[in-house]
Short mmCIF file of C-alpha atoms in Angstrom, two decimals:
data_model
loop_
_atom_site.label_atom_id
_atom_site.label_comp_id
_atom_site.label_asym_id
_atom_site.label_seq_id
_atom_site.Cartn_x
_atom_site.Cartn_y
_atom_site.Cartn_z
CA UNK A 1 -12.70 29.95 -13.31
CA UNK A 2 -12.60 31.18 -9.57
CA UNK A 3 -10.58 27.73 -8.03
CA UNK A 4 -8.03 28.07 -11.18
CA UNK A 5 -7.59 31.70 -10.35
CA UNK A 6 -6.98 31.19 -6.62
CA UNK A 7 -4.47 28.45 -7.77
CA UNK A 8 -2.96 30.17 -9.79
CA UNK A 9 -1.84 32.83 -7.42
CA UNK A 10 -0.15 29.98 -5.46
CA UNK A 11 1.98 29.37 -8.59
CA UNK A 12 3.27 32.59 -10.19
CA UNK A 13 6.40 33.03 -7.66
CA UNK A 14 7.41 29.17 -8.69
CA UNK A 15 6.44 27.99 -11.73
CA UNK A 16 8.65 25.04 -11.51
CA UNK A 17 7.82 24.06 -8.21
CA UNK A 18 6.84 20.25 -8.11
CA UNK A 19 8.60 19.32 -11.11
CA UNK A 20 10.47 16.11 -10.76
CA UNK A 21 11.91 15.01 -14.25
CA UNK A 22 12.45 16.45 -17.24
CA UNK A 23 13.17 13.45 -20.81
CA UNK A 24 13.47 14.52 -24.17
CA UNK A 25 12.60 11.92 -27.07
CA UNK A 26 12.68 11.70 -30.81
CA UNK A 27 15.79 12.69 -33.58
CA UNK A 28 17.77 15.97 -33.01
CA UNK A 29 16.68 16.66 -36.42
CA UNK A 30 13.04 16.92 -35.20
CA UNK A 31 11.27 20.16 -36.53
CA UNK A 32 8.03 20.03 -34.00
CA UNK A 33 7.96 19.53 -30.74
CA UNK A 34 5.27 18.21 -28.49
CA UNK A 35 5.52 19.23 -24.89
CA UNK A 36 3.91 16.14 -22.68
CA UNK A 37 3.30 17.09 -18.74
CA UNK A 38 2.14 13.84 -17.08
CA UNK A 39 2.29 11.90 -13.17
CA UNK A 40 3.43 9.01 -15.06
CA UNK A 41 6.85 7.80 -14.70
CA UNK A 42 9.35 8.48 -17.13
CA UNK A 43 10.63 5.31 -17.06
CA UNK A 44 7.24 4.00 -17.54
CA UNK A 45 5.57 6.22 -20.07
CA UNK A 46 9.13 6.15 -22.13
CA UNK A 47 8.89 3.27 -24.07
CA UNK A 48 4.96 3.98 -25.16
CA UNK A 49 6.22 7.27 -26.39
CA UNK A 50 9.33 5.96 -28.10
CA UNK A 51 6.91 3.35 -30.27
CA UNK A 52 4.88 6.25 -30.73
CA UNK A 53 7.73 8.48 -32.60
CA UNK A 54 9.45 5.68 -34.76
CA UNK A 55 7.15 6.42 -37.37
CA UNK A 56 7.33 10.09 -36.88
CA UNK A 57 10.64 11.39 -37.40
CA UNK A 58 9.76 14.86 -37.43
CA UNK A 59 8.39 15.24 -33.87
CA UNK A 60 10.13 15.61 -30.76
CA UNK A 61 8.55 15.36 -27.71
CA UNK A 62 9.50 17.05 -24.56
CA UNK A 63 8.39 15.29 -21.32
CA UNK A 64 7.94 16.89 -18.06
CA UNK A 65 7.16 14.51 -14.79
CA UNK A 66 5.10 16.52 -12.03
CA UNK A 67 3.69 15.41 -8.78
CA UNK A 68 -0.43 15.47 -9.38
CA UNK A 69 -1.15 18.65 -7.01
CA UNK A 70 1.50 20.78 -8.16
CA UNK A 71 0.65 19.74 -12.25
CA UNK A 72 -2.73 20.65 -11.48
CA UNK A 73 -1.93 24.15 -10.13
CA UNK A 74 0.41 24.81 -12.68
CA UNK A 75 -2.16 23.91 -15.48
CA UNK A 76 -4.67 26.07 -13.72
CA UNK A 77 -2.39 28.81 -13.95
CA UNK A 78 -1.90 28.23 -17.46
CA UNK A 79 -5.45 28.33 -18.31
CA UNK A 80 -6.60 31.17 -15.71
CA UNK A 81 -3.32 33.38 -17.70
CA UNK A 82 -4.06 31.78 -21.64
CA UNK A 83 -0.72 30.90 -21.35
CA UNK A 84 1.10 28.56 -23.94
CA UNK A 85 2.19 25.61 -21.80
CA UNK A 86 1.85 21.93 -22.29
CA UNK A 87 -0.01 20.30 -25.21
CA UNK A 88 -0.75 17.40 -23.81
CA UNK A 89 -1.55 16.58 -19.93
CA UNK A 90 -1.86 13.15 -18.34
CA UNK A 91 -2.59 12.56 -14.80
CA UNK A 92 -3.57 10.10 -12.38
CA UNK A 93 -5.38 12.56 -10.16
CA UNK A 94 -8.54 12.15 -12.65
CA UNK A 95 -10.89 14.40 -10.07
CA UNK A 96 -8.38 17.47 -10.76
CA UNK A 97 -8.71 16.90 -14.80
CA UNK A 98 -11.96 16.79 -14.78
CA UNK A 99 -12.27 20.09 -12.61
CA UNK A 100 -9.88 21.56 -15.47
CA UNK A 101 -12.15 20.67 -17.97
CA UNK A 102 -15.09 22.31 -15.95
CA UNK A 103 -13.30 25.32 -15.55
CA UNK A 104 -13.00 25.71 -19.44
CA UNK A 105 -9.23 24.73 -19.59
CA UNK A 106 -9.24 22.00 -22.36
CA UNK A 107 -10.18 21.97 -26.26
CA UNK A 108 -12.64 19.19 -27.77
CA UNK A 109 -10.90 16.46 -30.00
CA UNK A 110 -13.09 13.94 -31.88
CA UNK A 111 -11.74 10.92 -33.71
CA UNK A 112 -12.37 7.12 -34.73
CA UNK A 113 -10.14 6.75 -31.67
CA UNK A 114 -11.84 8.48 -29.23
CA UNK A 115 -15.01 7.14 -30.31
CA UNK A 116 -13.99 3.74 -29.37
CA UNK A 117 -14.10 4.42 -25.34
CA UNK A 118 -16.82 3.77 -23.45
CA UNK A 119 -19.06 6.78 -21.87
CA UNK A 120 -17.64 6.26 -18.65
CA UNK A 121 -14.03 7.04 -19.78
CA UNK A 122 -14.86 10.01 -22.17
CA UNK A 123 -16.31 13.81 -20.92
CA UNK A 124 -17.33 16.35 -23.52
CA UNK A 125 -15.20 15.46 -25.96
CA UNK A 126 -12.16 16.94 -23.72
CA UNK A 127 -11.13 14.03 -21.37
CA UNK A 128 -10.12 10.87 -22.23
CA UNK A 129 -8.86 7.84 -20.04
CA UNK A 130 -6.05 6.55 -21.36
CA UNK A 131 -4.67 3.47 -19.06
CA UNK A 132 -6.51 0.78 -16.49
CA UNK A 133 -4.91 0.78 -13.26
CA UNK A 134 -6.60 -1.27 -10.20
CA UNK A 135 -5.62 0.04 -6.85
CA UNK A 136 -4.31 -3.00 -4.98
CA UNK A 137 -2.85 -4.05 -1.77
CA UNK A 138 0.90 -4.67 -1.66
CA UNK A 139 2.49 -7.14 0.65
CA UNK A 140 5.94 -8.77 1.84
CA UNK A 141 6.05 -12.43 0.57
CA UNK A 142 8.64 -13.29 3.31
CA UNK A 143 7.32 -11.53 6.54
CA UNK A 144 3.80 -12.13 6.03
CA UNK A 145 2.53 -15.92 6.55
CA UNK A 146 0.27 -17.04 3.64
CA UNK A 147 -2.62 -17.53 5.94
CA UNK A 148 -2.20 -13.60 7.13
CA UNK A 149 -2.20 -12.15 3.23
CA UNK A 150 -4.85 -9.74 3.23
CA UNK A 151 -7.67 -10.20 0.70
CA UNK A 152 -10.16 -7.67 1.48
CA UNK A 153 -10.58 -4.55 3.23
CA UNK A 154 -12.30 -6.57 6.19
CA UNK A 155 -9.15 -8.85 6.21
CA UNK A 156 -7.32 -5.94 6.96
CA UNK A 157 -9.04 -4.63 9.70
CA UNK A 158 -8.60 -8.26 11.14
CA UNK A 159 -5.19 -8.18 11.15
CA UNK A 160 -4.75 -4.36 12.87
CA UNK A 161 -7.34 -5.07 15.56
CA UNK A 162 -5.47 -7.15 17.79
CA UNK A 163 -3.57 -4.72 20.82
CA UNK A 164 -0.46 -6.70 19.84
CA UNK A 165 -0.67 -6.62 16.20
CA UNK A 166 2.85 -7.55 14.16
CA UNK A 167 1.20 -5.04 11.58
CA UNK A 168 1.00 -2.28 14.01
CA UNK A 169 3.37 0.46 12.56
CA UNK A 170 3.56 -1.48 9.26
CA UNK A 171 1.05 -0.69 7.26
CA UNK A 172 1.46 1.97 4.56
CA UNK A 173 -1.06 4.07 2.04
CA UNK A 174 -0.70 7.12 0.27
CA UNK A 175 -0.78 10.73 2.02
CA UNK A 176 -3.66 12.57 0.80
CA UNK A 177 -2.06 15.71 1.81
CA UNK A 178 0.63 15.06 -0.55
CA UNK A 179 -0.74 13.05 -3.34
CA UNK A 180 -3.59 13.90 -5.31
CA UNK A 181 -3.97 10.34 -6.26
CA UNK A 182 -4.15 8.80 -2.77
CA UNK A 183 -6.90 11.68 -1.98
CA UNK A 184 -8.88 10.28 -4.95
CA UNK A 185 -8.79 6.36 -3.66
CA UNK A 186 -9.56 7.59 -0.27
CA UNK A 187 -12.18 9.60 -1.18
CA UNK A 188 -13.60 7.11 -3.51
CA UNK A 189 -13.31 4.27 -0.63
CA UNK A 190 -15.23 6.83 1.53
CA UNK A 191 -18.57 6.63 -0.88
CA UNK A 192 -18.12 2.98 -1.75
CA UNK A 193 -16.79 1.11 1.29
CA UNK A 194 -19.16 0.25 4.23
CA UNK A 195 -15.32 -0.35 5.69
CA UNK A 196 -13.99 3.04 5.11
CA UNK A 197 -15.05 4.00 8.91
CA UNK A 198 -13.38 0.98 10.20
CA UNK A 199 -10.33 1.25 8.39
CA UNK A 200 -9.68 5.16 9.59
CA UNK A 201 -10.05 4.18 12.99
CA UNK A 202 -7.70 1.32 12.96
CA UNK A 203 -5.27 2.87 10.81
CA UNK A 204 -5.08 5.54 13.52
CA UNK A 205 -5.11 3.07 16.65
CA UNK A 206 -2.25 0.81 14.74
CA UNK A 207 0.02 3.86 14.12
CA UNK A 208 -0.17 2.98 10.12
CA UNK A 209 2.04 5.37 7.93
CA UNK A 210 1.07 7.72 5.32
CA UNK A 211 3.57 8.88 3.00
CA UNK A 212 4.15 10.28 -0.53
CA UNK A 213 4.20 8.23 -3.66
CA UNK A 214 4.37 4.74 -5.21
CA UNK A 215 7.72 4.14 -5.12
CA UNK A 216 8.87 4.82 -1.75
CA UNK A 217 5.83 2.68 -0.52
CA UNK A 218 6.76 -0.50 -2.62
CA UNK A 219 10.49 0.00 -1.85
CA UNK A 220 8.71 0.20 2.16
CA UNK A 221 7.08 -3.09 1.61
CA UNK A 222 10.04 -4.85 -0.53
CA UNK A 223 12.49 -3.99 2.55
CA UNK A 224 10.38 -5.07 5.13
CA UNK A 225 9.78 -1.73 6.69
CA UNK A 226 6.35 -2.00 6.08
CA UNK A 227 4.45 -5.31 5.93
CA UNK A 228 1.09 -4.27 3.95
CA UNK A 229 0.48 -1.30 1.78
CA UNK A 230 -3.00 0.10 0.70
CA UNK A 231 -4.62 1.46 -2.08
CA UNK A 232 -1.11 1.48 -4.14
CA UNK A 233 -1.67 1.69 -7.71
CA UNK A 234 -1.62 -1.40 -9.33
CA UNK A 235 0.36 -0.71 -12.70
CA UNK A 236 3.84 0.33 -10.36
CA UNK A 237 3.35 -2.82 -8.07
CA UNK A 238 2.90 -5.25 -10.66
CA UNK A 239 6.05 -3.84 -12.55
CA UNK A 240 7.78 -4.23 -9.72
CA UNK A 241 6.72 -7.73 -8.32
CA UNK A 242 7.46 -9.01 -11.63
CA UNK A 243 11.18 -8.52 -11.00
CA UNK A 244 11.09 -8.83 -7.20
CA UNK A 245 9.85 -12.07 -5.56
CA UNK A 246 9.40 -10.40 -2.18
CA UNK A 247 6.34 -8.81 -3.27
CA UNK A 248 2.80 -9.83 -3.19
CA UNK A 249 -0.02 -7.54 -5.23
CA UNK A 250 -3.69 -8.34 -3.87
CA UNK A 251 -6.67 -7.19 -5.78
CA UNK A 252 -9.20 -6.76 -2.78
CA UNK A 253 -12.05 -9.20 -3.01
CA UNK A 254 -14.95 -7.14 -1.87
CA UNK A 255 -14.23 -4.30 -4.56
CA UNK A 256 -10.88 -3.07 -6.40
CA UNK A 257 -11.21 0.38 -7.61
CA UNK A 258 -10.00 0.78 -11.37
CA UNK A 259 -8.18 3.87 -12.60
CA UNK A 260 -7.84 5.13 -16.06
CA UNK A 261 -5.64 8.05 -16.09
CA UNK A 262 -6.90 11.09 -17.73
CA UNK A 263 -5.80 12.97 -20.95
CA UNK A 264 -6.44 16.52 -21.52
CA UNK A 265 -5.20 18.64 -24.71
CA UNK A 266 -5.15 22.36 -23.11
CA UNK A 267 -7.14 25.06 -24.67
CA UNK A 268 -3.83 27.03 -25.07
CA UNK A 269 -1.99 23.88 -26.67
CA UNK A 270 0.73 25.24 -29.13
CA UNK A 271 0.87 21.94 -30.90
CA UNK A 272 -3.30 20.77 -30.89
CA UNK A 273 -2.41 18.37 -33.86
CA UNK A 274 0.48 16.48 -32.25
CA UNK A 275 -1.39 16.24 -29.32
CA UNK A 276 -4.32 14.63 -30.77
CA UNK A 277 -2.10 12.57 -32.69
CA UNK A 278 -0.48 10.78 -29.51
CA UNK A 279 -3.67 10.50 -27.58
CA UNK A 280 -5.28 8.61 -30.73
CA UNK A 281 -2.14 6.57 -30.70
CA UNK A 282 -2.91 5.58 -27.17
CA UNK A 283 -6.33 4.70 -27.80
CA UNK A 284 -5.39 2.22 -31.21
CA UNK A 285 -4.49 -1.01 -30.87
CA UNK A 286 -0.60 -0.11 -31.53
CA UNK A 287 -0.95 1.95 -28.29
CA UNK A 288 -3.08 -0.30 -26.27
CA UNK A 289 -0.31 -2.85 -27.00
CA UNK A 290 2.65 -0.56 -25.60
CA UNK A 291 0.52 0.51 -22.88
CA UNK A 292 -0.24 -3.04 -21.53
CA UNK A 293 4.06 -3.96 -21.95
CA UNK A 294 4.53 -1.10 -20.00
CA UNK A 295 2.16 -2.21 -17.14
CA UNK A 296 -0.28 0.37 -17.72
CA UNK A 297 -3.32 -1.65 -19.12
CA UNK A 298 -3.86 -4.56 -16.06
CA UNK A 299 -6.41 -6.83 -16.38
CA UNK A 300 -8.27 -8.37 -13.90
CA UNK A 301 -9.51 -11.69 -15.40
CA UNK A 302 -6.13 -13.27 -14.28
CA UNK A 303 -5.24 -14.10 -18.08
CA UNK A 304 -2.64 -11.90 -18.64
CA UNK A 305 -0.14 -13.72 -16.83
CA UNK A 306 0.30 -11.05 -14.41
CA UNK A 307 1.42 -11.47 -10.69
CA UNK A 308 -2.05 -9.74 -9.78
CA UNK A 309 -3.51 -12.05 -7.09
CA UNK A 310 -7.40 -12.64 -7.61
CA UNK A 311 -9.86 -13.86 -5.47
CA UNK A 312 -13.13 -12.53 -7.14
CA UNK A 313 -14.15 -12.30 -10.63
CA UNK A 314 -13.28 -9.64 -12.70
CA UNK A 315 -17.31 -8.62 -12.90
CA UNK A 316 -17.33 -8.57 -8.93
CA UNK A 317 -14.17 -7.06 -8.53
CA UNK A 318 -14.29 -3.60 -10.52
CA UNK A 319 -15.55 -0.68 -9.50
CA UNK A 320 -14.22 1.91 -12.36
CA UNK A 321 -13.79 5.35 -11.34
CA UNK A 322 -15.85 7.30 -14.15
CA UNK A 323 -14.66 10.82 -15.77
CA UNK A 324 -17.96 12.62 -14.78
CA UNK A 325 -18.86 15.96 -13.10
CA UNK A 326 -19.37 13.53 -9.73
CA UNK A 327 -15.85 13.85 -9.14
CA UNK A 328 -16.31 17.22 -8.50
CA UNK A 329 -17.50 16.52 -5.19
CA UNK A 330 -13.85 15.51 -4.08
CA UNK A 331 -12.65 19.12 -4.67
CA UNK A 332 -15.56 20.90 -2.80
CA UNK A 333 -13.97 23.37 -0.16
CA UNK A 334 -16.54 22.22 2.40
CA UNK A 335 -16.60 18.54 1.70
CA UNK A 336 -13.02 18.78 1.40
CA UNK A 337 -12.06 20.08 4.66
CA UNK A 338 -14.15 17.64 6.37
CA UNK A 339 -12.52 14.71 4.70
CA UNK A 340 -9.17 16.02 5.66
CA UNK A 341 -10.27 16.36 9.28
CA UNK A 342 -11.06 13.24 9.51
CA UNK A 343 -8.02 11.94 7.94
CA UNK A 344 -5.87 13.93 10.54
CA UNK A 345 -7.47 12.07 13.21
CA UNK A 346 -6.32 8.78 11.50
CA UNK A 347 -2.71 10.13 10.85
CA UNK A 348 -2.06 13.13 13.06
CA UNK A 349 1.52 13.19 11.90
CA UNK A 350 1.10 14.09 8.24
CA UNK A 351 1.12 17.64 6.74
CA UNK A 352 1.21 19.39 3.34
CA UNK A 353 -1.28 21.53 1.09
CA UNK A 354 -4.05 19.37 -0.29
CA UNK A 355 -5.71 19.91 -3.77
#
């Protein structure tokens, strides 16, 4: 647990650093509390929690919303100290979750519900993929003519190539130094795409913007500060696009990364039974319906009425990010340093602490 021990040292002085929001769910008379820590926006996951609690009046959920890097450090610190903290953790930075499980920070759970998951979305009966969310491109419908809407990474490269391109300084993506999810998507691109090197060079030459989080990026596109955003989490983008006609959302036709947020029951969980019940609910038909209503289960077949613009077929589009030890490559110290150095060449103004 060497990595966890080192991360723990960075957190001891300020254990709440990086915590964004706290909210309680359930009846005041509830006698049992499930502490849930997640990177998922409370406004998005809240209705799912409420649906779960409808038949569990004796249970209260204390929800903590965290940034992915801070959540990773906190869970590593709890693990190293054998400290009771969260009962269930759900994070979009799934490479970090694989690392926590690999370091012995999780406890197993097996049920009829977990048995329904494909092999790519369950690891060691300690980590489970509970959502389906594509990485998309978002554009401003009022400012980007239909003929210039990027349908693939090749289209985006073409838009950025001209010296006088109107897209210069007006393309945004996650800052991998500040976003664990952004790091994961960028690293997955580097392994998957022949276009990655060209994108990095074009981003650097055109003054593309790297910033922190989904809401800020999507707001920037809607307001016209950015014309296009790249590798944005599709669940959040689609929820916004349904109520904001300025936003268009594209699944890249060359390939679309598909993320399943990873859930883990920490080894020191104080309420492992309640955690397992909520996990099983998320994997049940009722839970899947609640997740789909919340926008956390996105189809790539174009048949669910979403605002997602699809140019290929579901089979050719999808590149699922599997929950396997292969993700640990993204946390290798040497490879991470090389990758961050390459990123800074394209985004020299970014800074912060990467996972």
